[in-house]
PDB file of C-alpha atoms in Angstrom:
ATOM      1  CA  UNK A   9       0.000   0.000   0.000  1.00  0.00           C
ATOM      2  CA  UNK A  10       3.162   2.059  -0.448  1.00  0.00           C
ATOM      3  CA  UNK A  11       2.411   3.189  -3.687  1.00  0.00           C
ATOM      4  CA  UNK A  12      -0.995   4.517  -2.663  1.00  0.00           C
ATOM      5  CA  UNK A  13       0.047   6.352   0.833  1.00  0.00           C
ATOM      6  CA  UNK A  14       2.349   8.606  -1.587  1.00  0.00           C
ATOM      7  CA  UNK A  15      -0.335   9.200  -4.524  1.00  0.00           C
ATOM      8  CA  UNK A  16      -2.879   9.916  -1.591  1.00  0.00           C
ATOM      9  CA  UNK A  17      -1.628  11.265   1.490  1.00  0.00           C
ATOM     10  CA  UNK A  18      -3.800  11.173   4.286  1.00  0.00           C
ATOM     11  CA  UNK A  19      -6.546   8.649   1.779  1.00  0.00           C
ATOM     12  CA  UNK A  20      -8.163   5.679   4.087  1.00  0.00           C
ATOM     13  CA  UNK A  21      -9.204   2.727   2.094  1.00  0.00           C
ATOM     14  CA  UNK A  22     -11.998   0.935   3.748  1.00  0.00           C
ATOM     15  CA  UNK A  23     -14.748  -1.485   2.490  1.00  0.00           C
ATOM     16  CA  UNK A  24     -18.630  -0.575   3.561  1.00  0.00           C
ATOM     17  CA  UNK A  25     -20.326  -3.465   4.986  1.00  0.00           C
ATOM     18  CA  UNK A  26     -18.225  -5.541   2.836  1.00  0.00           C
ATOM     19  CA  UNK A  27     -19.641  -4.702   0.066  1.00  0.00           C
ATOM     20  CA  UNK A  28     -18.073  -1.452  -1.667  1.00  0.00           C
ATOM     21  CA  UNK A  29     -14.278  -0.255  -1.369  1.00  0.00           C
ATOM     22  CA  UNK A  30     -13.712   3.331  -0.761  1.00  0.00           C
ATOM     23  CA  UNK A  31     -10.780   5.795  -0.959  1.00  0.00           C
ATOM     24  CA  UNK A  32     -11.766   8.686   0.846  1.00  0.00           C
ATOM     25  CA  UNK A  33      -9.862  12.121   2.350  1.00  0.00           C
ATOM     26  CA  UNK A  34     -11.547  14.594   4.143  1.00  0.00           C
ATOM     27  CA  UNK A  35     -11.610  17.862   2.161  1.00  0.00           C
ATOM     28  CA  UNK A  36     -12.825  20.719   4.685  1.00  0.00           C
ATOM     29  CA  UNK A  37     -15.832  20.827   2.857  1.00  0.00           C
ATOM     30  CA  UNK A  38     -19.639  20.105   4.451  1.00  0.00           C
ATOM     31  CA  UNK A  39     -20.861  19.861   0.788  1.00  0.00           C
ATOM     32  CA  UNK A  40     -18.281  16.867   0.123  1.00  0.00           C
ATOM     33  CA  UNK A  41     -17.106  15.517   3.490  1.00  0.00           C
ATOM     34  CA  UNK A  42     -18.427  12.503   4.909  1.00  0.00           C
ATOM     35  CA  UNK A  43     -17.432  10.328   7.488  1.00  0.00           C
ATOM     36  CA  UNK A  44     -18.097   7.030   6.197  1.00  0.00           C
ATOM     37  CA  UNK A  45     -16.893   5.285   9.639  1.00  0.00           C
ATOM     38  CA  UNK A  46     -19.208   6.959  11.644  1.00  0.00           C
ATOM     39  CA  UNK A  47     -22.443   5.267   9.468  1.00  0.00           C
ATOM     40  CA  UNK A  48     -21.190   2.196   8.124  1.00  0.00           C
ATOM     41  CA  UNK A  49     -18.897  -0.889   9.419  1.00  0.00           C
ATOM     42  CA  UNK A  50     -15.643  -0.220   7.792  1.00  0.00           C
ATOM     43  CA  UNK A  51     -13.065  -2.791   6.985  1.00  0.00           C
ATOM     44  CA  UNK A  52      -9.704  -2.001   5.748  1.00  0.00           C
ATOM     45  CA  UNK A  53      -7.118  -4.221   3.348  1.00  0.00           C
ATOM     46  CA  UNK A  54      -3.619  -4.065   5.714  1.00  0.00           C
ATOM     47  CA  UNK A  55      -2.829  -7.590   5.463  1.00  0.00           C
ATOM     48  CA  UNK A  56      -5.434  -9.204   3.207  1.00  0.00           C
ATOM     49  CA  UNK A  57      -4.237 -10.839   0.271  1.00  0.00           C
ATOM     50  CA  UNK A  58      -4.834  -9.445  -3.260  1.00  0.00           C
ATOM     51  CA  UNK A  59      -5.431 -11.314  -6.562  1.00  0.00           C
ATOM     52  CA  UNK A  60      -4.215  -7.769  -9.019  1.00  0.00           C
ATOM     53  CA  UNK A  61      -5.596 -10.058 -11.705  1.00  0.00           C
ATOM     54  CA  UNK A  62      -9.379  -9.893 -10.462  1.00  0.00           C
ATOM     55  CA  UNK A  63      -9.398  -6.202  -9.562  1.00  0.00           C
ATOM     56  CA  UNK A  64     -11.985  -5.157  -6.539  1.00  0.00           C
ATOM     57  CA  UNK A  65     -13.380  -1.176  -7.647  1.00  0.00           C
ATOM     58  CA  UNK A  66     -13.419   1.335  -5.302  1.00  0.00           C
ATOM     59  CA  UNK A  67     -15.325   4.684  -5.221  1.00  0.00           C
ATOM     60  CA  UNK A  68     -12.774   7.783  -4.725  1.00  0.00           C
ATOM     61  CA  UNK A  69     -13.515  10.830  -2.666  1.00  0.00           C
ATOM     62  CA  UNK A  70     -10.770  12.717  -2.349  1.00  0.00           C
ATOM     63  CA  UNK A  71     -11.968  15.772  -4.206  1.00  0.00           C
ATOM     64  CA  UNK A  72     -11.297  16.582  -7.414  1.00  0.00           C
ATOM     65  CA  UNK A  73      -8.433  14.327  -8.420  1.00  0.00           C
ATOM     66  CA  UNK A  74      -5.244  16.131 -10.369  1.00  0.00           C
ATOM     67  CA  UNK A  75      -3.394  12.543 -11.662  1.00  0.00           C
ATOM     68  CA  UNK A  76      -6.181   9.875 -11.793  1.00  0.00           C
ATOM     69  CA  UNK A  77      -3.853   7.519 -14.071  1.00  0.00           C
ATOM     70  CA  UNK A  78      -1.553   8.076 -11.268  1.00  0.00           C
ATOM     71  CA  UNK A  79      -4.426   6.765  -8.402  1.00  0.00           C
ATOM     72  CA  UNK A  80      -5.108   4.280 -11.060  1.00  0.00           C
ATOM     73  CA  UNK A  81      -2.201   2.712 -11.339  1.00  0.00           C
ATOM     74  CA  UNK A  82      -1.116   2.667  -7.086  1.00  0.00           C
ATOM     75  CA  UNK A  83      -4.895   0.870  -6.556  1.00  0.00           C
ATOM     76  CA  UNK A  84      -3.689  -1.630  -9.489  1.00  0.00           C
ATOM     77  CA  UNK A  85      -0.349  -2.709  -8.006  1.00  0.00           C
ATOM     78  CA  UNK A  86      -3.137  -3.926  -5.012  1.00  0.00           C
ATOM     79  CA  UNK A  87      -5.555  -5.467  -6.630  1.00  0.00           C
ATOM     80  CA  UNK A  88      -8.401  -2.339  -6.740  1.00  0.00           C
ATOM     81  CA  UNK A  89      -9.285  -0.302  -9.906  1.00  0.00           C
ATOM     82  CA  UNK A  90     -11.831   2.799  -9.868  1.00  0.00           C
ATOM     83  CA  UNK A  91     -15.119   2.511 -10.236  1.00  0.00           C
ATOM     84  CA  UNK A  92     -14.738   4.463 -13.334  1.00  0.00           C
ATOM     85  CA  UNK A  93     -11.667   3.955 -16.067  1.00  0.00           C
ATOM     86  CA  UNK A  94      -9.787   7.309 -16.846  1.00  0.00           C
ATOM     87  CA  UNK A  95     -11.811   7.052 -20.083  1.00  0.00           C
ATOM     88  CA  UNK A  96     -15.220   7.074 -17.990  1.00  0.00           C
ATOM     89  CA  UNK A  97     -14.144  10.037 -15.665  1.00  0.00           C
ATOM     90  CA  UNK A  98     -12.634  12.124 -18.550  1.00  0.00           C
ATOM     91  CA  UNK A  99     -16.051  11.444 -20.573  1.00  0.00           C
ATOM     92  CA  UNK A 100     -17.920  12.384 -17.333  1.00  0.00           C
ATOM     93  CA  UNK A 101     -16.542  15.316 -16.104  1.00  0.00           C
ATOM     94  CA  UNK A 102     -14.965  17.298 -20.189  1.00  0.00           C
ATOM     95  CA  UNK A 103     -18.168  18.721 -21.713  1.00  0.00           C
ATOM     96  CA  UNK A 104     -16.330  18.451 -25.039  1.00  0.00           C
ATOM     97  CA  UNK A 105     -16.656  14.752 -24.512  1.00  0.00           C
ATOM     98  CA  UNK A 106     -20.253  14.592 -22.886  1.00  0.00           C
ATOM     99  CA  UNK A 107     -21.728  17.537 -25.096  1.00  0.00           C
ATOM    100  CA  UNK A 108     -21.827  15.425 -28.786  1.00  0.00           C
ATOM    101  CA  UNK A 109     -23.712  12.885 -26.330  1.00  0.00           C
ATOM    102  CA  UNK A 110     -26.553  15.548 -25.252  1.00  0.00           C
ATOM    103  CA  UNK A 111     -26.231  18.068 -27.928  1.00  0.00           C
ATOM    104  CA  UNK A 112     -30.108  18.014 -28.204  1.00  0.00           C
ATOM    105  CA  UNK A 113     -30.784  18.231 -24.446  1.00  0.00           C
ATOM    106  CA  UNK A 114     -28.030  20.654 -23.028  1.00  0.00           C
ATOM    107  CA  UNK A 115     -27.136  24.524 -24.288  1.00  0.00           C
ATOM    108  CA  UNK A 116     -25.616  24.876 -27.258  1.00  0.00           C
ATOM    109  CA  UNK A 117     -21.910  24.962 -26.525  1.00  0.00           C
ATOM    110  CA  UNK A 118     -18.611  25.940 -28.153  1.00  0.00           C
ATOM    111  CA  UNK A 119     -14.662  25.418 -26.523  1.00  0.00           C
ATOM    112  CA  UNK A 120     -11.751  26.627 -26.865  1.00  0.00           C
ATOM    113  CA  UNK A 121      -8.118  24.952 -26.391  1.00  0.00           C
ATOM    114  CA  UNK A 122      -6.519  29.297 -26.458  1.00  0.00           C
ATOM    115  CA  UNK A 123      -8.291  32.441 -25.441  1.00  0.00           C
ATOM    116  CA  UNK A 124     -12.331  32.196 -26.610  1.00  0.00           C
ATOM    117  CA  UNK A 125     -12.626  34.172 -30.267  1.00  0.00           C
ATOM    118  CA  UNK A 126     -14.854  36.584 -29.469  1.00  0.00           C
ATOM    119  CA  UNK A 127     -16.252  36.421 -33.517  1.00  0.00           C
ATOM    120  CA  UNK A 128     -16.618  32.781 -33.098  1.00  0.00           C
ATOM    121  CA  UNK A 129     -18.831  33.519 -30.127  1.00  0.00           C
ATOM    122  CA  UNK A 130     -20.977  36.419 -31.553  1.00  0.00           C
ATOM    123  CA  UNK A 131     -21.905  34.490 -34.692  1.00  0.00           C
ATOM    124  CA  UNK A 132     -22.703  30.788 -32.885  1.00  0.00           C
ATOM    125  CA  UNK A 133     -23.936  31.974 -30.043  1.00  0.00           C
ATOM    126  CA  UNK A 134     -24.828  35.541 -29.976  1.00  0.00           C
ATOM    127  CA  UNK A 135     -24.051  37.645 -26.203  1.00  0.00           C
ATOM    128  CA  UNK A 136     -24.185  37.187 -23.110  1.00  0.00           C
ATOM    129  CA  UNK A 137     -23.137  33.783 -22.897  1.00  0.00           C
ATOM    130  CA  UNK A 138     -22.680  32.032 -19.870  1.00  0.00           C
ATOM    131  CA  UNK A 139     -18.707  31.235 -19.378  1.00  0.00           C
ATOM    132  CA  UNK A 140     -17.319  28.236 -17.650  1.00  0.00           C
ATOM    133  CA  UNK A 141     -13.819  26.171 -17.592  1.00  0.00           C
ATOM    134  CA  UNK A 142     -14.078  22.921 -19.580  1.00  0.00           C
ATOM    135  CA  UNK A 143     -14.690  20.804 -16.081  1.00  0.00           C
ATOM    136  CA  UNK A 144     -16.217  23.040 -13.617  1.00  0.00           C
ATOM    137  CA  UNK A 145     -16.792  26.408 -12.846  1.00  0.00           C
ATOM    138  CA  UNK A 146     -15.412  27.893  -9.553  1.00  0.00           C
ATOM    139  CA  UNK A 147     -17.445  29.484  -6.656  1.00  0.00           C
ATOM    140  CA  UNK A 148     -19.893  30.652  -9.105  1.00  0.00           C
ATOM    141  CA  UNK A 149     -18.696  33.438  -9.466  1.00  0.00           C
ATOM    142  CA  UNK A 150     -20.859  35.944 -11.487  1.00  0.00           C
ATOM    143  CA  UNK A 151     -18.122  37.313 -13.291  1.00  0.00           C
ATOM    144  CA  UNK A 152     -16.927  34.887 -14.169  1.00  0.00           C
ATOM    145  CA  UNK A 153     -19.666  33.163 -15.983  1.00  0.00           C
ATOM    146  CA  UNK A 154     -22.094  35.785 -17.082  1.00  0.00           C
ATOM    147  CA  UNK A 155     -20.083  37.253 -20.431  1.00  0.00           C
ATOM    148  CA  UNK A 156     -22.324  40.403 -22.380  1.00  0.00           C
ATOM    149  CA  UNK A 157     -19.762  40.986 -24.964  1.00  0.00           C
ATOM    150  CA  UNK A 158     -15.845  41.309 -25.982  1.00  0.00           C
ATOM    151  CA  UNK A 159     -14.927  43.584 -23.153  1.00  0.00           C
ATOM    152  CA  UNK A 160     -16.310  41.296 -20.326  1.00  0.00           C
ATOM    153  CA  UNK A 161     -14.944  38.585 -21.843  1.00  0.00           C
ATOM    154  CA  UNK A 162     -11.305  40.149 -21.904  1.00  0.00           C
ATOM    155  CA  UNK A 163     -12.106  40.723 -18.319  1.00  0.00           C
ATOM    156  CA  UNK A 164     -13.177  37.532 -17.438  1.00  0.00           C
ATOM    157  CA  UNK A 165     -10.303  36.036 -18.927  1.00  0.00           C
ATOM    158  CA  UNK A 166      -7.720  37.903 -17.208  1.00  0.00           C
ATOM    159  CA  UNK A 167      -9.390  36.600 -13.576  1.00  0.00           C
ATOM    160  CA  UNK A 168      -9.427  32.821 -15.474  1.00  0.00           C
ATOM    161  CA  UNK A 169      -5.607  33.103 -16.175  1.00  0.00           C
ATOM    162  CA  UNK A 170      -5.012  34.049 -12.263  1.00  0.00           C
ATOM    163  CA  UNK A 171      -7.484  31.460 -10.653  1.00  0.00           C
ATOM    164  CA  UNK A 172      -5.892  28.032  -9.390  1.00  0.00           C
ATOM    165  CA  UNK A 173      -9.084  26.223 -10.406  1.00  0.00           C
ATOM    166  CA  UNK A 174      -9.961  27.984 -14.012  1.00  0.00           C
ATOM    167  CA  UNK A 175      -5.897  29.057 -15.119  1.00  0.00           C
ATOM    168  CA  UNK A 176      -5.321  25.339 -16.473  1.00  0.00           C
ATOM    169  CA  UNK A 177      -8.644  24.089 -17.845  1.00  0.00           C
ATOM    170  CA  UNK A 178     -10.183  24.688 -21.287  1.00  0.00           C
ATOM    171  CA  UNK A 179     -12.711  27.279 -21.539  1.00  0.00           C
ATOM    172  CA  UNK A 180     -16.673  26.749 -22.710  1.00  0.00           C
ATOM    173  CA  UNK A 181     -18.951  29.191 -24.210  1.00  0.00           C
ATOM    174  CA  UNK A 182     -22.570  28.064 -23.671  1.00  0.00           C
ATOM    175  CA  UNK A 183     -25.999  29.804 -25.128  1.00  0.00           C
ATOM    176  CA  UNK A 184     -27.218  31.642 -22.120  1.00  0.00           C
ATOM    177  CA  UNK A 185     -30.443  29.810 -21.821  1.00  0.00           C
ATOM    178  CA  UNK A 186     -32.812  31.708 -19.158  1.00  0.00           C
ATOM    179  CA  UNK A 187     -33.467  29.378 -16.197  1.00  0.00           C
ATOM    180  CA  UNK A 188     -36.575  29.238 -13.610  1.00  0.00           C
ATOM    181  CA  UNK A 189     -35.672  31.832 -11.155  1.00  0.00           C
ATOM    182  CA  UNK A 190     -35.896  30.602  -7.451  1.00  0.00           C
ATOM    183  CA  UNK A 191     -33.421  33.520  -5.598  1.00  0.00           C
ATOM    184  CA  UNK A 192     -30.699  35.872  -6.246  1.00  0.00           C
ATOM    185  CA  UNK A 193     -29.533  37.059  -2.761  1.00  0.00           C
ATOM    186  CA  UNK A 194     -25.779  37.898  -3.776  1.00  0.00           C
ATOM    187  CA  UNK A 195     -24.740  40.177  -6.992  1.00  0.00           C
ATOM    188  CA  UNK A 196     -21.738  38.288  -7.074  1.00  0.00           C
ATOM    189  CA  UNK A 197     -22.564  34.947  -7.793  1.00  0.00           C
ATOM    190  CA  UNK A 198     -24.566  32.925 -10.012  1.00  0.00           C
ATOM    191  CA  UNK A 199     -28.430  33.835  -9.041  1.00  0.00           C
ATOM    192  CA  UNK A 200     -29.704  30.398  -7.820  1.00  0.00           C
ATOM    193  CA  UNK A 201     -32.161  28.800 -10.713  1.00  0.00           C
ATOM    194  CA  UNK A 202     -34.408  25.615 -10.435  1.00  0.00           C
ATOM    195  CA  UNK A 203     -31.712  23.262 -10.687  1.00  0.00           C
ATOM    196  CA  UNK A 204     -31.553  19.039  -9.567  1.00  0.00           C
ATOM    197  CA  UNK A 205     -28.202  16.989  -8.755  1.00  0.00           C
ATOM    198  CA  UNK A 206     -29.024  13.621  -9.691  1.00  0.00           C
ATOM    199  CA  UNK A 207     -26.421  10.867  -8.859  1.00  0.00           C
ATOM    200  CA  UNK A 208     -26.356   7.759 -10.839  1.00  0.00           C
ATOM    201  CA  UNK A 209     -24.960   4.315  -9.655  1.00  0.00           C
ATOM    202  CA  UNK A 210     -24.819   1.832 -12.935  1.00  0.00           C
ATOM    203  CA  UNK A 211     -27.742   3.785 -14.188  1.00  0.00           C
ATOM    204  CA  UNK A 212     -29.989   3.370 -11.641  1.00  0.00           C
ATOM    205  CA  UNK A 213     -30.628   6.794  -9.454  1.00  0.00           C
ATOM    206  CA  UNK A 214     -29.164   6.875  -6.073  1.00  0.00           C
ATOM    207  CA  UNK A 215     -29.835  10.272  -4.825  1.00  0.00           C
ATOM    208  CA  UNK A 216     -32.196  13.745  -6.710  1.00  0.00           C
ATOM    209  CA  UNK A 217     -31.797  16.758  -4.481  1.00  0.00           C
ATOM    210  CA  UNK A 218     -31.948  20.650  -4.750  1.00  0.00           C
ATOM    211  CA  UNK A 219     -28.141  21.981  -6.324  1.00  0.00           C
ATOM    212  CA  UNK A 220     -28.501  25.233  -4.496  1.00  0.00           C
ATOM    213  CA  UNK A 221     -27.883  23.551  -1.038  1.00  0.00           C
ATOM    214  CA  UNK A 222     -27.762  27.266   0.369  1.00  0.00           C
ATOM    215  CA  UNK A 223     -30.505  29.546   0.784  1.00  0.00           C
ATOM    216  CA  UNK A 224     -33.812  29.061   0.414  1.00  0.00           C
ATOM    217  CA  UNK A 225     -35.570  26.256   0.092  1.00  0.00           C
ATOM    218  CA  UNK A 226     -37.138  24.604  -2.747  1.00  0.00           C
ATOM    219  CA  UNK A 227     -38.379  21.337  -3.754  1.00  0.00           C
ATOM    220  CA  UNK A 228     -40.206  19.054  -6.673  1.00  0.00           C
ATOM    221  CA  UNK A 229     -43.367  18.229  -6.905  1.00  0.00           C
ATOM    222  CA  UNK A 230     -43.872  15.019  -7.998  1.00  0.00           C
ATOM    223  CA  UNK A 231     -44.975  15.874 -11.553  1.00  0.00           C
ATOM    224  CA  UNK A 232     -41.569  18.059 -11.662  1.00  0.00           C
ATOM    225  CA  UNK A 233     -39.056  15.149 -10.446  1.00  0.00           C
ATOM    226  CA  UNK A 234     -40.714  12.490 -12.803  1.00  0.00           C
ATOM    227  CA  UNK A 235     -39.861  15.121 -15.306  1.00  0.00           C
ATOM    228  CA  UNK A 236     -36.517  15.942 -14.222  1.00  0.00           C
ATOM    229  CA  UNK A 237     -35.285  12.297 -13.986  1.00  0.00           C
ATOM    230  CA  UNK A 238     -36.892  11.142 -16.724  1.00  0.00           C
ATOM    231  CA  UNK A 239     -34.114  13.974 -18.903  1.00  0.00           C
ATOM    232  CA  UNK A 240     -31.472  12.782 -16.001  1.00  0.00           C
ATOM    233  CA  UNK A 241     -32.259   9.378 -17.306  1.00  0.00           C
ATOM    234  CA  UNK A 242     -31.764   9.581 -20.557  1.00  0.00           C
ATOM    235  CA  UNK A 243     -28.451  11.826 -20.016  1.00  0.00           C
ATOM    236  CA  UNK A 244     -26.944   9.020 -17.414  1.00  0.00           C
ATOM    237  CA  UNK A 245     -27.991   6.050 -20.196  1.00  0.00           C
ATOM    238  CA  UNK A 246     -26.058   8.068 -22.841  1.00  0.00           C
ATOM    239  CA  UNK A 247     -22.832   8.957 -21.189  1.00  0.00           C
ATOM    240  CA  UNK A 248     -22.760   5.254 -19.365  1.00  0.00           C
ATOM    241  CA  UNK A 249     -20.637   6.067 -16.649  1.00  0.00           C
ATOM    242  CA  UNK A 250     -20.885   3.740 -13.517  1.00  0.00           C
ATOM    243  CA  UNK A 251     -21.059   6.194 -11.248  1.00  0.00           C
ATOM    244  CA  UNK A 252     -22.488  10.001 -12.922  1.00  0.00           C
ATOM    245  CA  UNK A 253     -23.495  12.815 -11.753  1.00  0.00           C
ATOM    246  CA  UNK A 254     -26.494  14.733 -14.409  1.00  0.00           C
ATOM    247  CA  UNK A 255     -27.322  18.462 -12.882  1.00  0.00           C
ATOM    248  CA  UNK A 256     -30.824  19.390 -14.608  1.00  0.00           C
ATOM    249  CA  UNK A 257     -32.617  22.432 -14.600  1.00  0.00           C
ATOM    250  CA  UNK A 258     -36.092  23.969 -15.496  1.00  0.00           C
ATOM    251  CA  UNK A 259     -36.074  26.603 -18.071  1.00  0.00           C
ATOM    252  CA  UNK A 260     -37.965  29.846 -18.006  1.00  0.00           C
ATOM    253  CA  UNK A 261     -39.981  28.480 -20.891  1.00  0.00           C
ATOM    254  CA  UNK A 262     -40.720  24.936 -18.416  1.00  0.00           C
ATOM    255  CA  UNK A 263     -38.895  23.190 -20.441  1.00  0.00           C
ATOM    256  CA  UNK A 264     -36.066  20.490 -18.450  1.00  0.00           C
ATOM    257  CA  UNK A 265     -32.496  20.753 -19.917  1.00  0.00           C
ATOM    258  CA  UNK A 266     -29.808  19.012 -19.024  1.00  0.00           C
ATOM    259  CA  UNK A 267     -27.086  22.111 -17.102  1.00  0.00           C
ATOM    260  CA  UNK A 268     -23.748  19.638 -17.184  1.00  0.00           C
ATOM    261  CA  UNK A 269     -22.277  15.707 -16.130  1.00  0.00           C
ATOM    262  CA  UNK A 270     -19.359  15.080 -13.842  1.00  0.00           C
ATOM    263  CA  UNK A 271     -17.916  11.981 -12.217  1.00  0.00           C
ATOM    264  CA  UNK A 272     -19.926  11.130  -8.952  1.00  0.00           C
ATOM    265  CA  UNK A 273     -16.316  10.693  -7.555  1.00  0.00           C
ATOM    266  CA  UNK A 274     -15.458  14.376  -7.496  1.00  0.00           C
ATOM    267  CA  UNK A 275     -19.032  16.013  -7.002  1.00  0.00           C
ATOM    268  CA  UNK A 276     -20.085  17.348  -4.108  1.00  0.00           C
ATOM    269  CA  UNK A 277     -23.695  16.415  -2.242  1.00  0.00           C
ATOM    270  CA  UNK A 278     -25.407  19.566  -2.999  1.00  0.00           C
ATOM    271  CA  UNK A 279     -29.217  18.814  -1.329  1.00  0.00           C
ATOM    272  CA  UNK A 280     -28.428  15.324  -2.038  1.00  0.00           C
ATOM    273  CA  UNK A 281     -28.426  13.116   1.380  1.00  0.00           C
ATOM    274  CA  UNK A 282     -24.888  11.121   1.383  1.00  0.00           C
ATOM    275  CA  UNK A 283     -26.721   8.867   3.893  1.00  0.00           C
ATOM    276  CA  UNK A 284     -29.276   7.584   1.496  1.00  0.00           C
ATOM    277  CA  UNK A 285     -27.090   7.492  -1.560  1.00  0.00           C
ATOM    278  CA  UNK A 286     -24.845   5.564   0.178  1.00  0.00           C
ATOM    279  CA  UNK A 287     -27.553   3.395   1.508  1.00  0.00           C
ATOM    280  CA  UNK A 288     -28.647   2.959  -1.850  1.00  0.00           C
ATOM    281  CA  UNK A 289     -25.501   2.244  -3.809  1.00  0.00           C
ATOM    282  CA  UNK A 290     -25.508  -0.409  -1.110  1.00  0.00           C
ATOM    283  CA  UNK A 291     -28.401  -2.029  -1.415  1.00  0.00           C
ATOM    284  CA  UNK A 292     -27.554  -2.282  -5.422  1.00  0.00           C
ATOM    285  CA  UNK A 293     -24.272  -3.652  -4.636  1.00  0.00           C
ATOM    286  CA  UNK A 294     -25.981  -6.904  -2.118  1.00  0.00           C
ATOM    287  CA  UNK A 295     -26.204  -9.767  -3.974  1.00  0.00           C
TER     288      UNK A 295
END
């Protein structure tokens, strides 16, 4: 387990209810953290015997992860391999890779490998767009996302180039499609919209909660999350990652779009309960 202490300082491997392997770290983070020993027996691997040729998966949740081949290949020289192949979590968490998948049921979208051509932009997409890295966006900041034309944008890019989450990803342009409104308490982030996490576990939903986990409150009515994971659905059977995240939101119009995919591994709870999903990857996972 050499190999794996250095790729993951401070990481705990541990098996839930011997069922499910995970590699988790404690980020800081209430919207991440979770202290799987606390809920669920936990069983560690010190001194078990491995068989490298029939690979056990684990589940990472160590935040967002800066060398998964690296992770990869420490779990393989034990016998483990990710719940998702560095093909899966690159095709879950790149919109260039996930956006030919659910071009008809997400924004339209263009990227950019060098600085976004602002002509490109006006005649695909028209202004504002909304502005994000190729992965994520970071704190939701306002700025940072909401672009009305060439000068914002040359503004927006300057903060990119000097933020330690945005400075090395790819940048995405997306049509600025207007969302259900449910608050806008801060004029400095992202005004919160009608927006679902939805967390998928070998395509079967294992947790649908609010995205804005701060704030107010608001909630589906049963009509409205048939709806919502019925788009979700469809999304999660496309991609076919083992374990996805699909973020969905209402449009002004009514209309359920699809807002972006990431890998389950790196995503955070949102209004999602980690107790039940857990639960519930656990219950799929009992022969």
């Amino acid at each position: 387990m050499d190999a794996l202490a250095h790729t993951v300082p401070g990481g705990d491997l541990v098996e839930l209810d011997d069922l499910l392997w995970v590699l988790h770290r404690l980020m800081g983070q209430a919207v991440y953290d979770f202290e799987f020993g606390q809920w669920f027996p936990c069983r560690r691997p010190y001194g078990r015997p491995r068989a490298p040729s029939r690979p056990e998966k684990v589940v990472l949740r160590i935040g967002a992860v800066k060398d998964y081949e690296g992770v990869e290949r420490a779990l393989a020289q034990t016998g483990f391999a990710l719940i998702n192949s560095r093909g899966e979590h690159l095709r879950a968490t790149e919109l260039p890779r996930w956006y030919p998948l659910l071009e008809d049921l997400t924004p339209k979208s263009l990227w950019f490998e060098g600085p976004p051509d602002p002509v490109a932009i006006s005649e695909e997409l028209g202004w504002p767009v909304f502005m994000k890295g190729a992965r994520q966006t970071h704190r939701h900041k306002r700025s940072h996302s909401f672009i009305d034309g060439p000068v914002a944008l040359g503004r927006a890019l300057a903060e990119y180039a000097q933020d330690p989450v945005l400075s090395w990803q790819d940048i995405v342009c997306r049509e600025l499609v207007p969302l259900r409104p449910v608050e806008d308490p801060d004029p400095a982030r992202i005004p919160s919209s009608f927006e679902f996490r939805t967390f998928w576990w070998k395509g079967t939903c294992v947790g649908i909660g609010r995205y804005w986990s701060a704030g107010l409150n608001y909630t589906l009515t049963g009509t409205e999350e048939q709806a919502a994971l019925a788009i979700a659905s469809e999304a999660a059977r496309r991609v076919a990652v083992p374990f996805l995240v699909v973020d969905v939101a209402q449009t002004a119009a009514g209309r359920w779009i699809v807002i972006e995919c990431n890998d389950g591994q790196e995503s955070g709870y949102a209004g999602v309960s980690p107790m039940g999903l857990w639960n519930a990857v656990l219950d799929l996972e009992r022969p």
